Amino acid sequence: MTTASASSDLESGPEALRRLEAEVAELGAENARLSEYRRSNEEEEKRAKEMLDRMTEIDPSLAGHVSSWMGPASRFSGDIVLAERTPSGSVVAFLGDVTGHGLAAAFISVPVIRTFTAMTRKGFSLGAIAAELNAAAFANLRRDQFIAGTLALFDPDSGMVEVWNGGNPAALLVDEDCRLQARFRSEHLPLGVLAPADFDPRTKAFLVEVPCQLALVSDGITEQRDASGRRVGELGVLDLLKSTALPARLAALRSKYTEIPDREDDCSVLLLDCAAGGGRSLAEGIAASPPLPAPAEAGGGRLDPAWELTLKLGVDALRRADIVPLVSHVVANLQPPGHDPGRLHVVLAELFNNALDHGLLQLDSRLKDSPDGFQIWMDKREARLNRLSEGTIELSIAAGAVAGKGERFHVRISDSGGGFDPDAVGAATGLAHGRGIALVRSLADSLEYHAGGAAAEVVCAP
Amino acid sequence: MQIQQTRANGLARIELNGRFDFSSHRLFRSACDAAFADAEVKGVEIDFAGVDYLDSSALGMLLLARERAASSGRQVELVNCRGTVGEVLYIANFSKLFTIS
């Protein structure tokens, strides 16, 4: 636009007047165009914001487990806070911090949000979710962009807290008496930096023995400065967590670190409740097997299969793939729409893990019985799996109607290992281990072991 | 931010001073360009002694510099990383990509 000669006093007369009128008219038109541009821009921003808010909305049924607060530096946050439940009733939370902020940062988080939701709902392990988020970020981001991210899983059945932290401030696990129980510092590069082949999906685990809360924060919080110019830092966050009782923590963090005017960076906080309560997730997520109808026609309980799936897995496949979610996914596609994957997923996960951990890897469950036990267990498991030279696990699932019972799954899992004593493993309730078999029994019509524990057979409702 | 460059024995030293953030993008890039364009330069040392702050876009610039260096078989080293600067690099685990001292 030219802004010009209205003030020129060298010109005068009708010629100058006409020019002035034309300029005023042009200015008015320009103004209208700008207003229209602003209006449509605001409309588009509003829609983009609604879309992103929908994608990142946390399932209301998780309200009792996860609380979060976000303070974006501008209208759009470059921080991402997500939480989802897995098919077996664990809760997985994610706090991400995208390079930069505003709409551009929010926009590049979309593929990562979608990946998180899909992977978690299918029940993949935390390490597999981390690897997939990294692959999504690596494929979609520029080479100078990345996402600092923390993934945290809490399994209420076992009390296990598992964390993968790449580039975020340490995740802090604090109990009800405000003592620090564990600290999960960043041990990895942020998401999107490494090519998928170089990615390190290893996680850290801790077993809670008393109710705790895990706090994830973005560096927008730790990089803030207090009135005297000191950085808040991890210690500042820890002090606040330690000085505030559980229910008031979020409000305290929010009022202390987010009332700062002209924030330069996005701030976010996610608190994940970690209170072990054997079977609590089941009560919420999955109902026990529905009561059997009266055996009007005792037909021997034979299954007439609508489909049958058989898998034989050698060492390489066992090392490479996260088997249970893959199988769950296939089953979900074979079943009629509306199939709830929860029960079968839990059954498969427990039986498969028993076959692998006890049958092939010969791990001793007692390893898990200390707070650091899960970490030791996971490290040993990884080492033994890497060293494993031979072994197979065979898995078969058939689905169909059983006379007098209705629709049932018939699941068989066997391993080539030495088997294990299911009674010894199952008896130790109250400890960190041994709940698995009791869990399967409570969900299934029947659970039988054969071949000295090396083969398990389950009949359960879909 | 201000940048000073020196060369000695095939090593390009890039000394940064002030805040290393997105506003330093062009300056940092041209310093790297100059170093990489010089066939005598076998390695690049980025000196953080005078840096009091760096943000995630600075980390992104370091990633780009590393990638460009690697494509011509060179190494980038980060030196004098203390205080907040060291902490930010540590949290981002950049020691897995760079030699940091």
Coordinates of C-alpha atoms in Angstrom, one line a residue:
Chain A
M1 CA 0.0 0.0 0.0
T2 CA 1.3 3.5 -0.7
T3 CA 0.9 6.0 2.0
A4 CA 1.8 9.2 0.4
S5 CA 1.2 12.6 -0.6
A6 CA -1.8 13.8 1.3
S7 CA 0.4 16.2 3.1
S8 CA 2.2 17.4 0.0
D9 CA 1.7 21.1 0.0
L10 CA 3.3 21.5 -3.4
E11 CA 0.1 20.3 -5.1
S12 CA -3.3 21.8 -4.9
G13 CA -6.5 22.1 -6.8
P14 CA -9.0 19.5 -8.1
E15 CA -6.3 17.1 -9.2
A16 CA -4.9 16.8 -5.7
L17 CA -8.3 16.5 -4.2
R18 CA -9.2 13.6 -6.5
R19 CA -6.1 11.9 -5.6
L20 CA -6.8 12.3 -1.9
E21 CA -10.3 10.9 -2.4
A22 CA -8.9 7.9 -4.2
E23 CA -6.4 7.3 -1.5
V24 CA -9.0 7.5 1.2
A25 CA -11.2 5.1 -0.7
E26 CA -8.2 2.7 -1.2
L27 CA -7.5 3.0 2.5
G28 CA -11.1 2.1 3.4
A29 CA -11.0 -0.9 1.1
E30 CA -7.7 -2.0 2.6
N31 CA -9.1 -1.7 6.0
A32 CA -12.1 -3.9 5.1
R33 CA -9.8 -6.5 3.6
L34 CA -7.7 -6.5 6.8
S35 CA -10.8 -6.8 9.0
E36 CA -12.0 -9.7 6.8
Y37 CA -8.6 -11.3 6.9
R38 CA -8.5 -11.0 10.7
R39 CA -12.0 -12.4 11.1
S40 CA -11.3 -15.4 8.9
N41 CA -7.9 -15.9 10.5
E42 CA -9.5 -15.9 14.0
E43 CA -12.2 -18.3 12.7
E44 CA -9.5 -20.7 11.4
E45 CA -7.5 -20.5 14.6
K46 CA -10.6 -21.2 16.6
R47 CA -11.3 -24.3 14.6
A48 CA -7.7 -25.5 14.8
K49 CA -7.8 -25.0 18.5
E50 CA -11.0 -26.9 18.8
M51 CA -9.5 -29.8 16.8
L52 CA -6.3 -29.9 18.9
D53 CA -8.3 -29.7 22.2
R54 CA -10.5 -32.6 21.1
M55 CA -7.4 -34.7 20.2
T56 CA -5.7 -34.0 23.5
E57 CA -8.8 -34.3 25.7
I58 CA -8.1 -36.7 28.5
D59 CA -10.8 -39.5 29.0
P60 CA -13.0 -38.3 31.8
S61 CA -12.9 -41.8 33.3
L62 CA -9.2 -41.1 34.1
A63 CA -10.0 -38.1 36.1
G64 CA -9.4 -39.9 39.3
H65 CA -5.9 -40.9 38.2
V66 CA -4.5 -38.1 36.1
S67 CA -4.7 -34.4 36.6
S68 CA -3.0 -31.8 34.5
W69 CA -2.6 -28.1 33.9
M70 CA -1.2 -26.3 30.9
G71 CA -0.2 -22.7 30.6
P72 CA 0.6 -21.9 27.0
A73 CA 2.8 -18.9 26.2
S74 CA 0.4 -18.1 23.3
R75 CA -3.0 -19.2 22.2
F76 CA -1.6 -22.6 21.1
S77 CA 0.6 -24.7 23.3
G78 CA 3.7 -26.4 22.1
D79 CA 3.4 -28.7 25.1
I80 CA 1.3 -31.8 24.9
V81 CA -0.3 -33.6 27.8
L82 CA -2.0 -36.9 27.1
A83 CA -3.3 -39.9 29.0
E84 CA -4.9 -43.2 28.0
R85 CA -5.8 -46.5 29.5
T86 CA -4.4 -49.7 28.1
P87 CA -6.6 -52.7 27.5
S88 CA -5.3 -54.4 30.7
G89 CA -6.1 -51.4 32.9
S90 CA -2.8 -49.6 33.2
V91 CA -2.7 -45.9 32.7
V92 CA -0.1 -44.4 30.3
A93 CA 0.6 -40.6 30.4
F94 CA 2.7 -38.5 28.1
L95 CA 4.1 -35.0 28.6
G96 CA 5.8 -33.6 25.5
D97 CA 7.5 -30.3 24.8
V98 CA 7.8 -29.4 21.1
T99 CA 10.6 -27.1 19.9
G100 CA 9.2 -23.6 19.7
H101 CA 5.7 -22.7 20.6
G102 CA 2.4 -21.4 19.1
L103 CA 0.4 -22.8 16.2
A104 CA 3.4 -24.3 14.3
A105 CA 4.5 -26.3 17.4
A106 CA 1.0 -27.4 18.2
F107 CA 0.5 -28.5 14.5
I108 CA 3.6 -30.7 14.4
S109 CA 2.5 -32.5 17.5
V110 CA -0.5 -34.0 15.7
P111 CA 1.1 -37.2 14.3
V112 CA 2.6 -37.8 17.7
I113 CA -0.7 -37.4 19.5
R114 CA -2.4 -39.9 17.1
T115 CA 0.4 -42.4 17.5
F116 CA 0.3 -42.2 21.3
T117 CA -3.5 -42.8 21.4
A118 CA -3.4 -45.7 19.0
M119 CA -0.4 -47.5 20.5
T120 CA -1.7 -47.2 24.0
R121 CA -5.2 -48.3 23.3
K122 CA -3.8 -51.4 21.6
G123 CA -1.8 -52.2 24.7
F124 CA 1.8 -51.9 23.4
S125 CA 4.6 -51.8 25.9
L126 CA 5.9 -48.4 27.0
G127 CA 9.2 -49.0 25.1
A128 CA 7.3 -49.8 21.9
I129 CA 5.2 -46.7 22.3
A130 CA 8.3 -44.6 22.8
A131 CA 9.9 -46.1 19.7
E132 CA 6.8 -45.4 17.6
L133 CA 6.5 -41.8 18.9
N134 CA 10.1 -41.3 18.0
A135 CA 9.5 -42.7 14.5
A136 CA 6.5 -40.5 14.0
A137 CA 8.5 -37.4 15.1
F138 CA 11.5 -38.3 13.1
A139 CA 9.4 -38.8 9.9
N140 CA 7.4 -35.5 10.4
L141 CA 9.7 -33.0 11.9
R142 CA 12.5 -30.9 10.4
R143 CA 16.0 -32.0 11.4
D144 CA 16.4 -29.0 13.9
Q145 CA 13.1 -29.8 15.6
F146 CA 12.3 -32.4 18.2
I147 CA 10.0 -33.2 21.1
A148 CA 11.3 -33.6 24.6
G149 CA 9.0 -36.3 26.0
T150 CA 8.3 -38.3 29.1
L151 CA 6.1 -41.4 28.9
A152 CA 4.9 -42.9 32.2
L153 CA 3.0 -46.1 32.9
F154 CA 1.3 -47.1 36.1
D155 CA 0.0 -50.6 36.5
P156 CA -2.4 -50.6 39.6
D157 CA -2.4 -54.4 39.7
S158 CA 1.3 -54.8 40.3
G159 CA 2.1 -51.3 41.6
M160 CA 4.7 -50.8 38.9
V161 CA 5.7 -47.3 37.7
E162 CA 7.6 -47.3 34.4
V163 CA 9.1 -44.3 32.8
W164 CA 10.9 -43.3 29.6
N165 CA 12.3 -39.8 29.7
G166 CA 14.0 -38.1 26.7
G167 CA 14.9 -34.5 27.3
N168 CA 12.4 -33.4 30.0
P169 CA 13.1 -32.4 33.6
A170 CA 13.2 -35.5 35.9
A171 CA 9.8 -37.1 36.7
L172 CA 9.4 -37.1 40.5
L173 CA 7.6 -39.8 42.4
V174 CA 6.5 -38.5 45.8
D175 CA 4.5 -40.3 48.5
E176 CA 1.6 -39.1 50.7
D177 CA 4.0 -38.1 53.4
C178 CA 5.8 -35.9 50.9
R179 CA 8.9 -38.1 50.7
L180 CA 10.7 -38.5 47.4
Q181 CA 10.4 -42.2 46.4
A182 CA 12.0 -42.2 43.0
R183 CA 13.4 -39.8 40.4
F184 CA 13.3 -40.6 36.7
R185 CA 15.8 -38.4 35.0
S186 CA 16.2 -37.8 31.3
E187 CA 18.2 -40.7 30.0
H188 CA 17.5 -40.4 26.3
L189 CA 17.7 -37.9 23.5
P190 CA 14.4 -36.1 22.8
L191 CA 11.9 -37.7 20.3
G192 CA 12.6 -37.2 16.7
V193 CA 16.4 -36.8 17.0
L194 CA 17.5 -40.3 16.3
A195 CA 16.6 -42.4 13.3
P196 CA 14.4 -45.4 14.3
A197 CA 17.3 -47.8 14.0
D198 CA 19.3 -45.9 16.6
F199 CA 16.5 -45.3 19.0
D200 CA 16.9 -46.6 22.6
P201 CA 13.5 -47.7 24.0
R202 CA 14.8 -48.8 27.4
T203 CA 12.7 -47.7 30.4
K204 CA 13.2 -47.4 34.1
A205 CA 10.8 -49.1 36.6
F206 CA 9.9 -48.7 40.3
L207 CA 7.5 -50.6 42.5
V208 CA 5.3 -48.4 44.7
E209 CA 4.6 -49.8 48.2
V210 CA 2.7 -46.9 49.4
P211 CA 0.3 -44.6 47.5
C212 CA 2.4 -42.1 45.5
Q213 CA 2.0 -39.4 42.9
L214 CA 4.3 -39.0 39.8
A215 CA 4.9 -35.4 38.7
L216 CA 5.9 -34.6 35.2
V217 CA 6.7 -31.0 34.3
S218 CA 7.9 -29.3 31.2
D219 CA 11.0 -27.1 31.3
G220 CA 8.8 -24.0 31.0
I221 CA 8.3 -24.6 34.8
T222 CA 11.9 -25.4 35.8
E223 CA 13.4 -22.6 33.7
Q224 CA 11.2 -20.0 35.4
R225 CA 12.9 -17.5 37.7
D226 CA 11.5 -16.5 41.1
A227 CA 11.3 -12.9 42.4
S228 CA 15.0 -13.0 43.3
G229 CA 16.0 -14.2 39.8
R230 CA 16.8 -17.8 40.9
R231 CA 15.8 -20.6 38.5
V232 CA 13.0 -22.8 39.9
G233 CA 14.8 -25.9 38.7
E234 CA 14.0 -29.5 39.7
L235 CA 14.6 -28.7 43.3
G236 CA 12.0 -25.9 43.3
V237 CA 9.4 -28.3 42.0
L238 CA 10.5 -31.0 44.5
D239 CA 10.3 -28.5 47.4
L240 CA 6.8 -27.6 46.4
L241 CA 5.7 -31.2 46.0
K242 CA 7.2 -32.0 49.4
S243 CA 5.4 -29.1 51.1
T244 CA 1.9 -29.7 49.7
A245 CA -0.5 -32.5 50.5
L246 CA -1.6 -34.7 47.7
P247 CA -5.0 -33.3 46.7
A248 CA -3.8 -29.7 46.7
R249 CA -0.6 -30.2 44.7
L250 CA -1.9 -29.3 41.3
A251 CA -3.5 -26.1 42.5
A252 CA -0.3 -25.2 44.4
L253 CA 2.0 -25.8 41.3
R254 CA -0.4 -23.9 39.2
S255 CA -0.6 -20.8 41.4
K256 CA 3.1 -20.8 42.2
Y257 CA 4.6 -21.3 38.7
T258 CA 2.0 -20.0 36.4
E259 CA 0.9 -16.7 37.6
I260 CA 3.9 -15.1 36.1
P261 CA 3.0 -12.5 33.5
D262 CA 4.6 -12.6 30.0
R263 CA 5.6 -16.2 30.1
E264 CA 8.1 -16.9 27.4
D265 CA 7.7 -20.7 27.3
D266 CA 4.8 -23.1 27.5
C267 CA 4.3 -24.5 31.0
S268 CA 2.7 -27.8 31.8
V269 CA 2.2 -30.2 34.7
L270 CA 0.9 -33.7 34.8
L271 CA 0.2 -35.6 38.0
L272 CA -0.3 -39.4 37.8
D273 CA -1.7 -41.1 40.9
C274 CA 0.1 -44.3 41.6
A275 CA -1.7 -46.2 44.3
A276 CA -1.5 -49.9 44.0
G277 CA -4.7 -51.7 44.7
G278 CA -4.8 -55.3 43.5
G279 CA -7.5 -55.6 41.0
R280 CA -8.7 -52.0 41.1
S281 CA -8.2 -51.6 37.4
L282 CA -10.3 -54.6 36.8
A283 CA -13.2 -53.3 38.8
E284 CA -13.1 -50.2 36.6
G285 CA -12.2 -51.5 33.3
I286 CA -13.2 -55.0 32.7
A287 CA -16.1 -57.0 34.2
A288 CA -15.5 -60.5 35.3
S289 CA -16.8 -63.3 33.1
P290 CA -20.6 -63.0 33.0
P291 CA -22.3 -65.8 34.9
L292 CA -22.9 -68.9 32.9
P293 CA -26.4 -69.6 31.8
A294 CA -27.9 -72.7 33.4
P295 CA -26.6 -75.8 31.6
A296 CA -29.9 -76.6 29.9
E297 CA -28.4 -78.8 27.3
A298 CA -25.1 -80.2 28.6
G299 CA -23.4 -80.4 25.2
G300 CA -19.9 -81.2 26.5
G301 CA -18.8 -77.6 26.0
R302 CA -17.2 -78.1 22.7
L303 CA -16.4 -75.1 20.7
D304 CA -17.5 -74.7 17.2
P305 CA -14.9 -72.3 15.9
A306 CA -15.9 -69.2 13.8
W307 CA -12.1 -68.7 13.4
E308 CA -8.9 -70.0 14.7
L309 CA -5.5 -68.3 14.9
T310 CA -2.2 -70.2 15.4
L311 CA 1.2 -68.7 15.8
K312 CA 4.6 -70.3 16.3
L313 CA 7.3 -67.9 17.4
G314 CA 11.0 -68.5 17.3
V315 CA 13.7 -66.6 19.2
D316 CA 14.1 -63.8 16.6
A317 CA 10.4 -63.1 16.4
L318 CA 10.2 -63.1 20.2
R319 CA 13.0 -60.6 20.4
R320 CA 11.6 -58.4 17.6
A321 CA 7.9 -58.1 18.2
D322 CA 5.6 -57.0 21.0
I323 CA 3.4 -60.1 20.5
V324 CA 0.4 -59.6 22.6
P325 CA -0.9 -56.2 21.2
L326 CA -0.3 -57.6 17.7
V327 CA -2.5 -60.6 18.4
S328 CA -5.1 -58.5 20.2
H329 CA -5.2 -56.3 17.1
V330 CA -5.8 -59.3 14.8
V331 CA -8.5 -60.6 17.1
A332 CA -10.2 -57.2 17.2
N333 CA -10.4 -57.4 13.4
L334 CA -11.8 -60.9 13.3
Q335 CA -14.4 -60.2 16.0
P336 CA -17.8 -58.5 15.3
P337 CA -17.7 -54.6 15.7
G338 CA -17.9 -53.5 19.3
H339 CA -15.6 -56.2 20.5
D340 CA -14.0 -55.2 23.9
P341 CA -10.4 -56.3 23.8
G342 CA -9.9 -56.0 27.6
R343 CA -10.4 -59.5 28.9
L344 CA -8.6 -61.4 26.2
H345 CA -5.8 -59.0 26.3
V346 CA -5.2 -59.5 30.0
V347 CA -5.4 -63.3 29.6
L348 CA -3.0 -63.3 26.7
A349 CA -0.6 -60.9 28.3
E350 CA -0.4 -63.0 31.6
L351 CA -0.1 -66.3 29.9
F352 CA 2.3 -65.1 27.2
N353 CA 4.6 -63.4 29.8
N354 CA 4.6 -66.4 32.0
A355 CA 5.6 -68.6 29.0
L356 CA 8.4 -66.2 28.1
D357 CA 9.6 -65.1 31.5
H358 CA 9.3 -68.3 33.4
G359 CA 9.3 -70.9 30.7
L360 CA 11.9 -69.7 28.3
L361 CA 13.9 -67.2 30.3
Q362 CA 13.7 -69.0 33.6
L363 CA 13.4 -65.8 35.6
D364 CA 12.6 -66.0 39.3
S365 CA 9.6 -63.9 40.3
R366 CA 11.1 -63.2 43.7
L367 CA 13.4 -60.8 41.9
K368 CA 10.5 -58.3 41.8
D369 CA 10.0 -58.2 45.6
S370 CA 11.9 -55.0 46.3
P371 CA 11.3 -51.5 45.2
D372 CA 14.1 -51.7 42.7
G373 CA 13.2 -55.2 41.9
F374 CA 11.2 -54.4 38.8
Q375 CA 14.3 -52.7 37.3
I376 CA 16.5 -55.6 38.1
W377 CA 13.8 -57.9 36.7
M378 CA 13.6 -55.9 33.5
D379 CA 17.3 -55.7 33.0
K380 CA 17.7 -59.4 33.5
R381 CA 14.8 -60.1 31.2
E382 CA 16.4 -58.0 28.5
A383 CA 19.8 -59.6 28.9
R384 CA 18.5 -63.1 28.9
L385 CA 16.2 -62.5 25.9
N386 CA 19.3 -61.1 24.0
R387 CA 21.3 -64.2 24.9
L388 CA 18.5 -66.7 24.2
S389 CA 19.7 -69.1 21.5
E390 CA 16.7 -71.4 21.2
G391 CA 13.1 -71.8 22.2
T392 CA 9.6 -71.4 20.8
I393 CA 6.3 -70.2 22.1
E394 CA 3.1 -71.5 20.4
L395 CA -0.1 -69.7 20.7
S396 CA -3.6 -70.5 19.4
I397 CA -6.9 -68.8 19.9
A398 CA -10.2 -70.1 18.6
A399 CA -13.5 -68.2 18.9
G400 CA -16.9 -69.6 18.5
A401 CA -20.1 -70.6 20.2
V402 CA -20.0 -73.2 23.0
A403 CA -23.2 -75.1 23.6
G404 CA -24.9 -73.7 26.7
K405 CA -22.3 -70.9 27.2
G406 CA -22.6 -68.7 24.2
E407 CA -19.6 -67.1 22.6
R408 CA -16.2 -68.1 24.0
F409 CA -12.5 -67.8 23.3
H410 CA -10.4 -70.9 23.7
V411 CA -6.7 -69.9 24.2
R412 CA -3.7 -72.3 24.3
I413 CA -0.2 -71.1 25.0
S414 CA 2.8 -73.4 25.3
D415 CA 6.5 -73.0 25.4
S416 CA 9.5 -75.2 24.7
G417 CA 11.1 -74.2 28.0
G418 CA 11.2 -76.1 31.3
G419 CA 7.8 -75.1 32.4
F420 CA 7.1 -73.7 35.9
D421 CA 5.1 -74.4 39.0
P422 CA 1.9 -72.4 38.6
D423 CA 0.9 -73.2 42.2
A424 CA 4.1 -71.8 43.6
V425 CA 3.9 -68.6 41.4
G426 CA 0.1 -68.3 42.0
A427 CA 0.3 -68.8 45.8
A428 CA 2.3 -65.7 46.6
T429 CA -0.5 -63.1 46.5
G430 CA 0.2 -59.9 48.3
L431 CA 3.6 -59.7 46.8
A432 CA 4.6 -57.9 43.6
H433 CA 4.4 -61.1 41.7
G434 CA 2.0 -63.9 41.5
R435 CA -1.1 -61.9 40.9
G436 CA -1.2 -62.8 37.2
I437 CA -2.6 -66.3 37.5
A438 CA -5.2 -65.3 40.1
L439 CA -6.2 -62.5 37.7
V440 CA -6.6 -64.9 34.8
R441 CA -8.7 -67.3 37.0
S442 CA -11.0 -64.4 38.0
L443 CA -11.5 -63.4 34.4
A444 CA -11.9 -66.8 32.8
D445 CA -14.3 -69.7 32.9
S446 CA -11.4 -72.1 33.4
L447 CA -7.5 -72.2 33.5
E448 CA -5.6 -75.4 33.3
Y449 CA -1.9 -76.2 33.1
H450 CA -0.5 -79.2 31.4
A451 CA 3.0 -80.5 30.8
G452 CA 4.4 -79.3 34.1
G453 CA 3.4 -75.8 33.6
A454 CA 4.7 -75.5 30.0
A455 CA 1.2 -75.4 28.5
A456 CA -1.8 -73.3 29.6
E457 CA -5.3 -73.6 28.4
V458 CA -8.0 -71.0 29.0
V459 CA -11.7 -70.7 28.1
C460 CA -13.1 -67.2 28.6
A461 CA -15.9 -65.0 27.4
P462 CA -15.1 -62.4 24.8
Chain B
M1 CA 24.7 -13.2 20.8
Q2 CA 28.2 -12.5 19.5
I3 CA 30.4 -15.0 17.8
Q4 CA 34.2 -15.1 17.4
Q5 CA 36.0 -17.5 15.2
T6 CA 39.6 -18.7 15.3
R7 CA 41.5 -21.4 13.4
A8 CA 44.4 -23.4 14.6
N9 CA 45.9 -26.7 13.5
G10 CA 42.8 -27.7 11.4
L11 CA 40.5 -26.9 14.3
A12 CA 37.8 -24.2 13.9
R13 CA 36.8 -22.7 17.2
I14 CA 33.5 -20.9 17.4
E15 CA 33.2 -18.9 20.6
L16 CA 29.6 -17.9 21.5
N17 CA 28.8 -15.1 23.8
G18 CA 25.4 -14.1 25.3
R19 CA 22.0 -15.8 24.8
F20 CA 22.0 -18.6 22.3
D21 CA 18.4 -18.8 21.0
F22 CA 16.5 -18.5 17.8
S23 CA 17.6 -14.9 17.2
S24 CA 21.2 -16.2 16.8
H25 CA 20.1 -18.5 14.0
R26 CA 21.7 -16.6 11.1
L27 CA 24.9 -15.7 12.9
F28 CA 25.5 -19.2 14.1
R29 CA 24.7 -20.6 10.7
S30 CA 27.1 -18.4 8.9
A31 CA 29.9 -19.2 11.4
C32 CA 29.3 -22.9 10.7
D33 CA 29.2 -22.3 6.9
A34 CA 32.6 -20.5 7.1
A35 CA 34.1 -23.4 9.1
F36 CA 32.7 -26.2 6.9
A37 CA 33.7 -24.4 3.7
D38 CA 37.3 -24.5 4.7
A39 CA 38.9 -27.7 3.6
E40 CA 41.7 -27.3 6.1
V41 CA 39.1 -27.6 9.0
K42 CA 39.1 -31.2 10.3
G43 CA 37.0 -30.5 13.3
V44 CA 34.8 -27.8 14.9
E45 CA 34.8 -26.8 18.6
I46 CA 31.9 -24.7 19.9
D47 CA 32.9 -22.8 23.0
F48 CA 30.0 -22.1 25.4
A49 CA 32.1 -20.3 28.1
G50 CA 30.4 -17.0 27.4
V51 CA 26.9 -18.4 26.9
D52 CA 24.5 -17.7 29.8
Y53 CA 21.4 -19.3 28.3
L54 CA 20.4 -21.6 25.5
D55 CA 16.9 -22.8 24.4
S56 CA 15.5 -25.7 22.4
S57 CA 16.0 -23.9 19.1
A58 CA 19.7 -23.6 19.9
L59 CA 19.7 -27.4 20.5
G60 CA 18.1 -27.7 17.1
M61 CA 20.9 -25.6 15.5
L62 CA 23.5 -27.8 17.1
L63 CA 21.8 -30.9 15.6
L64 CA 21.9 -29.3 12.2
A65 CA 25.6 -28.4 12.6
R66 CA 26.3 -32.0 13.7
E67 CA 24.5 -33.4 10.7
R68 CA 26.4 -31.1 8.3
A69 CA 29.7 -31.9 9.9
A70 CA 29.0 -35.7 9.8
S71 CA 28.2 -35.5 6.1
S72 CA 31.7 -34.3 5.5
G73 CA 33.3 -36.7 8.0
R74 CA 34.0 -34.0 10.7
Q75 CA 33.3 -33.9 14.4
V76 CA 31.7 -31.2 16.4
E77 CA 32.8 -30.8 20.0
L78 CA 31.0 -28.7 22.7
V79 CA 33.4 -27.2 25.2
N80 CA 33.2 -25.2 28.4
C81 CA 29.6 -26.3 29.0
R82 CA 29.0 -25.2 32.6
G83 CA 26.0 -24.2 34.8
T84 CA 22.7 -23.9 33.1
V85 CA 24.2 -24.6 29.7
G86 CA 25.7 -27.8 30.9
E87 CA 22.4 -28.8 32.6
V88 CA 20.3 -28.2 29.4
L89 CA 22.7 -30.3 27.3
Y90 CA 22.7 -32.9 30.0
I91 CA 18.9 -33.2 30.3
A92 CA 18.7 -33.4 26.5
N93 CA 21.3 -36.2 26.6
F94 CA 23.4 -34.4 23.9
S95 CA 26.4 -36.3 25.3
K96 CA 25.1 -39.2 23.2
L97 CA 25.7 -37.2 20.0
F98 CA 28.5 -34.8 20.9
T99 CA 31.7 -34.9 22.9
I100 CA 30.9 -32.4 25.7
S101 CA 33.4 -31.0 28.1

